[in-house]
PDB file of C-alpha atoms in Angstrom:
ATOM      1  CA  ASP W 360      97.232  89.681  91.547  1.00  0.00           C
ATOM      2  CA  ALA W 361      94.749  92.511  91.518  1.00  0.00           C
ATOM      3  CA  LYS W 362      91.262  91.468  92.571  1.00  0.00           C
ATOM      4  CA  THR W 363      89.425  94.464  91.188  1.00  0.00           C
ATOM      5  CA  THR W 364      87.981  95.582  87.866  1.00  0.00           C
ATOM      6  CA  GLN W 365      87.769  99.239  86.920  1.00  0.00           C
ATOM      7  CA  PRO W 366      86.981 101.065  83.681  1.00  0.00           C
ATOM      8  CA  PRO W 367      90.209 102.227  82.055  1.00  0.00           C
ATOM      9  CA  SER W 368      89.151 105.838  81.666  1.00  0.00           C
ATOM     10  CA  MET W 369      86.430 108.354  82.504  1.00  0.00           C
ATOM     11  CA  ASP W 370      85.772 112.026  81.912  1.00  0.00           C
ATOM     12  CA  CYS W 371      84.034 114.410  84.268  1.00  0.00           C
ATOM     13  CA  ALA W 372      83.073 118.067  83.887  1.00  0.00           C
ATOM     14  CA  GLU W 373      84.676 120.439  86.357  1.00  0.00           C
ATOM     15  CA  GLY W 374      82.383 121.108  89.321  1.00  0.00           C
ATOM     16  CA  ARG W 375      80.362 117.960  88.759  1.00  0.00           C
ATOM     17  CA  ALA W 376      80.462 114.816  90.865  1.00  0.00           C
ATOM     18  CA  ALA W 377      82.834 112.114  89.629  1.00  0.00           C
ATOM     19  CA  ASN W 378      81.578 108.596  90.310  1.00  0.00           C
ATOM     20  CA  LEU W 379      84.245 105.933  89.853  1.00  0.00           C
ATOM     21  CA  PRO W 380      83.037 102.318  89.946  1.00  0.00           C
ATOM     22  CA  CYS W 381      84.942  99.238  91.042  1.00  0.00           C
ATOM     23  CA  ASN W 382      84.028  95.563  91.013  1.00  0.00           C
ATOM     24  CA  HIS W 383      85.560  93.247  93.590  1.00  0.00           C
ATOM     25  CA  SER W 384      83.370  90.158  93.494  1.00  0.00           C
ATOM     26  CA  THR W 385      85.957  87.874  95.174  1.00  0.00           C
ATOM     27  CA  ILE W 386      86.521  90.071  98.219  1.00  0.00           C
ATOM     28  CA  SER W 387      87.053  88.163 101.476  1.00  0.00           C
ATOM     29  CA  GLY W 388      85.420  88.942 104.796  1.00  0.00           C
ATOM     30  CA  ASN W 389      88.458  90.584 106.373  1.00  0.00           C
ATOM     31  CA  GLU W 390      89.533  92.572 103.328  1.00  0.00           C
ATOM     32  CA  TYR W 391      89.080  96.300 103.172  1.00  0.00           C
ATOM     33  CA  VAL W 392      88.387  98.366 100.074  1.00  0.00           C
ATOM     34  CA  TYR W 393      90.991 101.093  99.554  1.00  0.00           C
ATOM     35  CA  TRP W 394      91.159 103.897  97.044  1.00  0.00           C
ATOM     36  CA  TYR W 395      94.349 105.629  96.044  1.00  0.00           C
ATOM     37  CA  ARG W 396      95.106 108.072  93.297  1.00  0.00           C
ATOM     38  CA  GLN W 397      98.254 108.879  91.412  1.00  0.00           C
ATOM     39  CA  ILE W 398      98.973 112.176  89.788  1.00  0.00           C
ATOM     40  CA  HIS W 399     101.616 112.112  87.088  1.00  0.00           C
ATOM     41  CA  SER W 400     105.155 111.538  88.380  1.00  0.00           C
ATOM     42  CA  GLN W 401     104.079 111.246  92.009  1.00  0.00           C
ATOM     43  CA  GLY W 402     103.642 108.298  94.352  1.00  0.00           C
ATOM     44  CA  PRO W 403     100.110 107.008  94.976  1.00  0.00           C
ATOM     45  CA  GLN W 404      98.102 109.073  97.453  1.00  0.00           C
ATOM     46  CA  TYR W 405      95.660 107.480  99.891  1.00  0.00           C
ATOM     47  CA  ILE W 406      92.070 108.713  99.540  1.00  0.00           C
ATOM     48  CA  ILE W 407      89.715 106.600 101.610  1.00  0.00           C
ATOM     49  CA  HIS W 408      88.972 103.066 102.765  1.00  0.00           C
ATOM     50  CA  GLY W 409      86.015 101.053 104.039  1.00  0.00           C
ATOM     51  CA  LEU W 410      85.005  97.607 105.182  1.00  0.00           C
ATOM     52  CA  LYS W 411      81.209  97.388 105.091  1.00  0.00           C
ATOM     53  CA  ASN W 412      79.778 100.801 105.771  1.00  0.00           C
ATOM     54  CA  ASN W 413      79.800 103.836 103.555  1.00  0.00           C
ATOM     55  CA  GLU W 414      82.534 106.290 104.444  1.00  0.00           C
ATOM     56  CA  THR W 415      83.146 109.994 103.905  1.00  0.00           C
ATOM     57  CA  ASN W 416      86.144 112.193 104.513  1.00  0.00           C
ATOM     58  CA  GLU W 417      87.345 115.579 103.330  1.00  0.00           C
ATOM     59  CA  MET W 418      88.429 114.170  99.974  1.00  0.00           C
ATOM     60  CA  ALA W 419      85.696 111.784  98.925  1.00  0.00           C
ATOM     61  CA  SER W 420      82.865 109.413  99.753  1.00  0.00           C
ATOM     62  CA  LEU W 421      82.969 105.645  99.422  1.00  0.00           C
ATOM     63  CA  ILE W 422      79.811 103.672  98.792  1.00  0.00           C
ATOM     64  CA  ILE W 423      80.095  99.898  99.277  1.00  0.00           C
ATOM     65  CA  THR W 424      77.253  97.623  98.204  1.00  0.00           C
ATOM     66  CA  GLU W 425      75.629  95.444 100.820  1.00  0.00           C
ATOM     67  CA  ASP W 426      77.140  92.269  99.361  1.00  0.00           C
ATOM     68  CA  ARG W 427      80.543  94.069  99.239  1.00  0.00           C
ATOM     69  CA  LYS W 428      81.105  92.952  95.666  1.00  0.00           C
ATOM     70  CA  SER W 429      81.389  96.458  94.297  1.00  0.00           C
ATOM     71  CA  SER W 430      81.986 100.018  95.401  1.00  0.00           C
ATOM     72  CA  THR W 431      81.921 103.572  94.071  1.00  0.00           C
ATOM     73  CA  LEU W 432      84.263 106.409  94.872  1.00  0.00           C
ATOM     74  CA  ILE W 433      82.570 109.788  94.707  1.00  0.00           C
ATOM     75  CA  LEU W 434      84.405 113.069  94.307  1.00  0.00           C
ATOM     76  CA  PRO W 435      81.534 115.479  94.997  1.00  0.00           C
ATOM     77  CA  HIS W 436      82.821 118.526  93.097  1.00  0.00           C
ATOM     78  CA  ALA W 437      85.623 117.545  90.740  1.00  0.00           C
ATOM     79  CA  THR W 438      88.346 120.081  90.040  1.00  0.00           C
ATOM     80  CA  LEU W 439      91.087 120.086  87.422  1.00  0.00           C
ATOM     81  CA  ARG W 440      93.533 118.977  90.126  1.00  0.00           C
ATOM     82  CA  ASP W 441      91.549 115.750  90.524  1.00  0.00           C
ATOM     83  CA  THR W 442      92.778 114.572  87.122  1.00  0.00           C
ATOM     84  CA  ALA W 443      94.707 111.419  87.991  1.00  0.00           C
ATOM     85  CA  VAL W 444      94.695 107.622  87.843  1.00  0.00           C
ATOM     86  CA  TYR W 445      92.434 106.211  90.548  1.00  0.00           C
ATOM     87  CA  TYR W 446      93.134 102.756  91.950  1.00  0.00           C
ATOM     88  CA  CYS W 447      90.622 100.588  93.769  1.00  0.00           C
ATOM     89  CA  ILE W 448      92.321  97.893  95.844  1.00  0.00           C
ATOM     90  CA  VAL W 449      91.061  95.170  98.132  1.00  0.00           C
ATOM     91  CA  GLY W 450      93.303  93.463 100.608  1.00  0.00           C
ATOM     92  CA  ALA W 451      94.395  92.822 104.159  1.00  0.00           C
ATOM     93  CA  ASN W 452      98.132  92.543 104.767  1.00  0.00           C
ATOM     94  CA  ASN W 453      99.202  93.124 101.225  1.00  0.00           C
ATOM     95  CA  LEU W 454      97.776  95.464  98.623  1.00  0.00           C
ATOM     96  CA  PHE W 455      97.898  94.646  94.914  1.00  0.00           C
ATOM     97  CA  PHE W 456      97.244  97.403  92.403  1.00  0.00           C
ATOM     98  CA  GLY W 457      95.498  96.948  89.087  1.00  0.00           C
ATOM     99  CA  THR W 458      95.676  99.400  86.190  1.00  0.00           C
ATOM    100  CA  GLY W 459      93.134 101.836  87.652  1.00  0.00           C
ATOM    101  CA  THR W 460      90.821 104.380  86.042  1.00  0.00           C
ATOM    102  CA  ARG W 461      92.295 107.433  84.398  1.00  0.00           C
ATOM    103  CA  LEU W 462      89.961 110.296  85.346  1.00  0.00           C
ATOM    104  CA  THR W 463      90.148 113.436  83.265  1.00  0.00           C
ATOM    105  CA  VAL W 464      88.365 116.494  84.619  1.00  0.00           C
ATOM    106  CA  ILE W 465      87.342 118.753  81.768  1.00  0.00           C
ATOM    107  CA  PRO W 466      87.048 122.540  82.176  1.00  0.00           C
TER     108      PRO W 466
ATOM    109  CA  GLY V 653     110.281 111.912 109.340  1.00  0.00           C
ATOM    110  CA  ALA V 654     107.045 113.414 108.165  1.00  0.00           C
ATOM    111  CA  GLY V 655     106.770 111.205 105.104  1.00  0.00           C
ATOM    112  CA  VAL V 656     108.393 108.329 103.272  1.00  0.00           C
ATOM    113  CA  SER V 657     111.713 109.384 101.806  1.00  0.00           C
ATOM    114  CA  GLN V 658     113.330 107.640  98.849  1.00  0.00           C
ATOM    115  CA  THR V 659     116.813 108.162  97.475  1.00  0.00           C
ATOM    116  CA  PRO V 660     118.045 108.671  94.871  1.00  0.00           C
ATOM    117  CA  SER V 661     115.114 110.266  93.081  1.00  0.00           C
ATOM    118  CA  ASN V 662     116.763 109.446  89.760  1.00  0.00           C
ATOM    119  CA  LYS V 663     119.399 106.884  88.914  1.00  0.00           C
ATOM    120  CA  VAL V 664     120.913 106.220  85.513  1.00  0.00           C
ATOM    121  CA  THR V 665     123.137 103.193  85.200  1.00  0.00           C
ATOM    122  CA  GLU V 666     124.592 100.928  82.578  1.00  0.00           C
ATOM    123  CA  LYS V 667     123.478  97.417  81.834  1.00  0.00           C
ATOM    124  CA  GLY V 668     125.220  94.938  84.103  1.00  0.00           C
ATOM    125  CA  LYS V 669     125.873  97.355  86.971  1.00  0.00           C
ATOM    126  CA  TYR V 670     124.753  97.001  90.588  1.00  0.00           C
ATOM    127  CA  VAL V 671     122.206  99.442  92.029  1.00  0.00           C
ATOM    128  CA  GLU V 672     120.930 100.215  95.519  1.00  0.00           C
ATOM    129  CA  LEU V 673     117.744 102.147  96.212  1.00  0.00           C
ATOM    130  CA  ARG V 674     117.018 103.412  99.700  1.00  0.00           C
ATOM    131  CA  CYS V 675     113.735 103.924 101.535  1.00  0.00           C
ATOM    132  CA  ASP V 676     113.311 105.755 104.823  1.00  0.00           C
ATOM    133  CA  PRO V 677     109.798 105.041 106.138  1.00  0.00           C
ATOM    134  CA  ILE V 678     107.641 107.055 108.477  1.00  0.00           C
ATOM    135  CA  SER V 679     108.996 106.785 112.006  1.00  0.00           C
ATOM    136  CA  GLY V 680     107.227 104.066 113.964  1.00  0.00           C
ATOM    137  CA  HIS V 681     105.802 102.274 110.941  1.00  0.00           C
ATOM    138  CA  THR V 682     106.492  98.574 111.291  1.00  0.00           C
ATOM    139  CA  ALA V 683     105.583  97.547 107.749  1.00  0.00           C
ATOM    140  CA  LEU V 684     107.488  98.568 104.635  1.00  0.00           C
ATOM    141  CA  TYR V 685     106.616  97.784 101.024  1.00  0.00           C
ATOM    142  CA  TRP V 686     108.433  97.921  97.699  1.00  0.00           C
ATOM    143  CA  TYR V 687     106.611  98.253  94.393  1.00  0.00           C
ATOM    144  CA  ARG V 688     107.810  98.713  90.836  1.00  0.00           C
ATOM    145  CA  GLN V 689     105.908 100.779  88.278  1.00  0.00           C
ATOM    146  CA  SER V 690     106.504 100.732  84.550  1.00  0.00           C
ATOM    147  CA  LEU V 691     105.122 103.387  82.241  1.00  0.00           C
ATOM    148  CA  GLY V 692     101.366 103.166  81.874  1.00  0.00           C
ATOM    149  CA  GLN V 693     101.015 100.382  84.430  1.00  0.00           C
ATOM    150  CA  GLY V 694      99.869 100.238  88.027  1.00  0.00           C
ATOM    151  CA  PRO V 695     102.385  99.632  90.812  1.00  0.00           C
ATOM    152  CA  GLU V 696     103.559  96.017  90.865  1.00  0.00           C
ATOM    153  CA  PHE V 697     104.164  94.484  94.284  1.00  0.00           C
ATOM    154  CA  LEU V 698     107.707  93.263  94.960  1.00  0.00           C
ATOM    155  CA  ILE V 699     108.171  92.609  98.682  1.00  0.00           C
ATOM    156  CA  TYR V 700     106.977  93.677 102.082  1.00  0.00           C
ATOM    157  CA  PHE V 701     108.594  93.652 105.512  1.00  0.00           C
ATOM    158  CA  GLN V 702     107.125  93.313 108.964  1.00  0.00           C
ATOM    159  CA  GLY V 703     109.869  94.713 111.151  1.00  0.00           C
ATOM    160  CA  THR V 704     113.175  93.259 109.997  1.00  0.00           C
ATOM    161  CA  GLY V 705     111.833  90.208 108.237  1.00  0.00           C
ATOM    162  CA  ALA V 706     110.376  89.817 104.777  1.00  0.00           C
ATOM    163  CA  ALA V 707     106.755  88.773 105.294  1.00  0.00           C
ATOM    164  CA  ASP V 708     106.126  88.281 101.576  1.00  0.00           C
ATOM    165  CA  ASP V 709     108.772  88.399  98.842  1.00  0.00           C
ATOM    166  CA  SER V 710     106.708  86.658  96.198  1.00  0.00           C
ATOM    167  CA  GLY V 711     106.807  89.660  93.880  1.00  0.00           C
ATOM    168  CA  LEU V 712     110.577  89.778  93.425  1.00  0.00           C
ATOM    169  CA  PRO V 713     111.013  88.924  89.733  1.00  0.00           C
ATOM    170  CA  ASN V 714     114.236  86.906  90.043  1.00  0.00           C
ATOM    171  CA  ASP V 715     117.314  86.396  92.188  1.00  0.00           C
ATOM    172  CA  ARG V 716     118.946  89.584  90.911  1.00  0.00           C
ATOM    173  CA  PHE V 717     116.575  91.482  93.198  1.00  0.00           C
ATOM    174  CA  PHE V 718     117.077  91.526  96.942  1.00  0.00           C
ATOM    175  CA  ALA V 719     115.881  93.773  99.753  1.00  0.00           C
ATOM    176  CA  VAL V 720     116.929  94.212 103.360  1.00  0.00           C
ATOM    177  CA  ARG V 721     115.676  96.042 106.419  1.00  0.00           C
ATOM    178  CA  PRO V 722     118.263  95.168 109.055  1.00  0.00           C
ATOM    179  CA  GLU V 723     117.058  97.403 111.889  1.00  0.00           C
ATOM    180  CA  GLY V 724     113.386  97.494 111.083  1.00  0.00           C
ATOM    181  CA  SER V 725     113.384 101.022 109.738  1.00  0.00           C
ATOM    182  CA  VAL V 726     115.388 101.962 106.615  1.00  0.00           C
ATOM    183  CA  SER V 727     115.252  99.482 103.748  1.00  0.00           C
ATOM    184  CA  THR V 728     117.490  99.000 100.735  1.00  0.00           C
ATOM    185  CA  LEU V 729     116.413  97.401  97.472  1.00  0.00           C
ATOM    186  CA  LYS V 730     119.396  95.902  95.697  1.00  0.00           C
ATOM    187  CA  ILE V 731     119.499  94.998  92.019  1.00  0.00           C
ATOM    188  CA  GLN V 732     122.435  93.048  90.628  1.00  0.00           C
ATOM    189  CA  ARG V 733     123.509  92.852  86.987  1.00  0.00           C
ATOM    190  CA  THR V 734     120.885  95.366  85.923  1.00  0.00           C
ATOM    191  CA  GLU V 735     119.056  94.857  82.636  1.00  0.00           C
ATOM    192  CA  ARG V 736     117.256  97.377  80.448  1.00  0.00           C
ATOM    193  CA  GLY V 737     113.967  95.786  81.471  1.00  0.00           C
ATOM    194  CA  ASP V 738     114.611  96.836  85.073  1.00  0.00           C
ATOM    195  CA  SER V 739     114.024 100.455  84.074  1.00  0.00           C
ATOM    196  CA  ALA V 740     111.023 101.663  86.076  1.00  0.00           C
ATOM    197  CA  VAL V 741     109.980 103.794  89.030  1.00  0.00           C
ATOM    198  CA  TYR V 742     110.574 101.941  92.275  1.00  0.00           C
ATOM    199  CA  LEU V 743     108.073 102.956  94.931  1.00  0.00           C
ATOM    200  CA  CYS V 744     108.367 102.438  98.657  1.00  0.00           C
ATOM    201  CA  ALA V 745     105.494 102.634 101.129  1.00  0.00           C
ATOM    202  CA  SER V 746     105.123 102.162 104.859  1.00  0.00           C
ATOM    203  CA  SER V 747     102.215 101.481 107.167  1.00  0.00           C
ATOM    204  CA  LEU V 748     101.717 101.469 110.891  1.00  0.00           C
ATOM    205  CA  THR V 749     101.003  97.795 111.369  1.00  0.00           C
ATOM    206  CA  GLY V 750     101.082  96.083 107.973  1.00  0.00           C
ATOM    207  CA  THR V 751      98.142  93.934 108.851  1.00  0.00           C
ATOM    208  CA  GLY V 752      94.491  94.315 108.057  1.00  0.00           C
ATOM    209  CA  LEU V 753      93.436  91.928 110.791  1.00  0.00           C
ATOM    210  CA  ALA V 754      93.194  94.554 113.509  1.00  0.00           C
ATOM    211  CA  GLY V 755      91.938  97.296 111.230  1.00  0.00           C
ATOM    212  CA  ALA V 756      92.733  98.927 107.952  1.00  0.00           C
ATOM    213  CA  ASN V 757      96.257  98.863 106.531  1.00  0.00           C
ATOM    214  CA  VAL V 758      96.779 102.321 105.056  1.00  0.00           C
ATOM    215  CA  LEU V 759      99.981 102.710 103.083  1.00  0.00           C
ATOM    216  CA  THR V 760     101.844 105.995 102.695  1.00  0.00           C
ATOM    217  CA  PHE V 761     103.999 106.139  99.587  1.00  0.00           C
ATOM    218  CA  GLY V 762     107.202 107.932  98.801  1.00  0.00           C
ATOM    219  CA  ALA V 763     107.782 109.827  95.565  1.00  0.00           C
ATOM    220  CA  GLY V 764     109.729 106.931  94.078  1.00  0.00           C
ATOM    221  CA  SER V 765     113.171 106.327  92.603  1.00  0.00           C
ATOM    222  CA  ARG V 766     113.305 106.414  88.827  1.00  0.00           C
ATOM    223  CA  LEU V 767     115.811 103.860  87.535  1.00  0.00           C
ATOM    224  CA  THR V 768     117.024 104.002  83.958  1.00  0.00           C
ATOM    225  CA  VAL V 769     119.273 101.228  82.687  1.00  0.00           C
ATOM    226  CA  LEU V 770     121.069 102.125  79.469  1.00  0.00           C
TER     227      LEU V 770
END
């Protein structure tokens, strides 16, 4: 079963930062936080992951709280192509998806 | 190959028929996962393999569903006596190690096989 809680939907203006929250209060010590996104009719696409430290790559930044009970995915300059369902997942060997956050980037 | 390949991309069948869905993972990936996704829902875990063996098959909904990975690469998901409720997109993913103990377990997904049972 999914171990994360995310808001069902969010809007973001094009060019602005999109901040997507995720609660994972039952995360275990060896579990990573992963973010994936799914654009309509495609398979989920990996974005970023982290264990304890904040992470950044070419797609996004991941901020993990010190107690690791929540995290935020940041898309620094959202574009229309970032409209998708974003999934926050915690796990080790096996990854269970919840229902995600549907992000709509508005022109 | 460069990515995870799934065939067929679309399959329409009649209730009661047998169906096979194939997944060709990234070369060298030891772990392979099957998920099922219904409209408006997140991917639902079915089974995952470490090499040739099923490490966790707790997500298979009933004994009509079965999956194999005989040589540790290509996997086939088999559905017997299909029902209309089996209609969904079946997603396959692979990862290098399948374990988060030695580091992160990043999955790469295929585009999915859309199954429609009439």
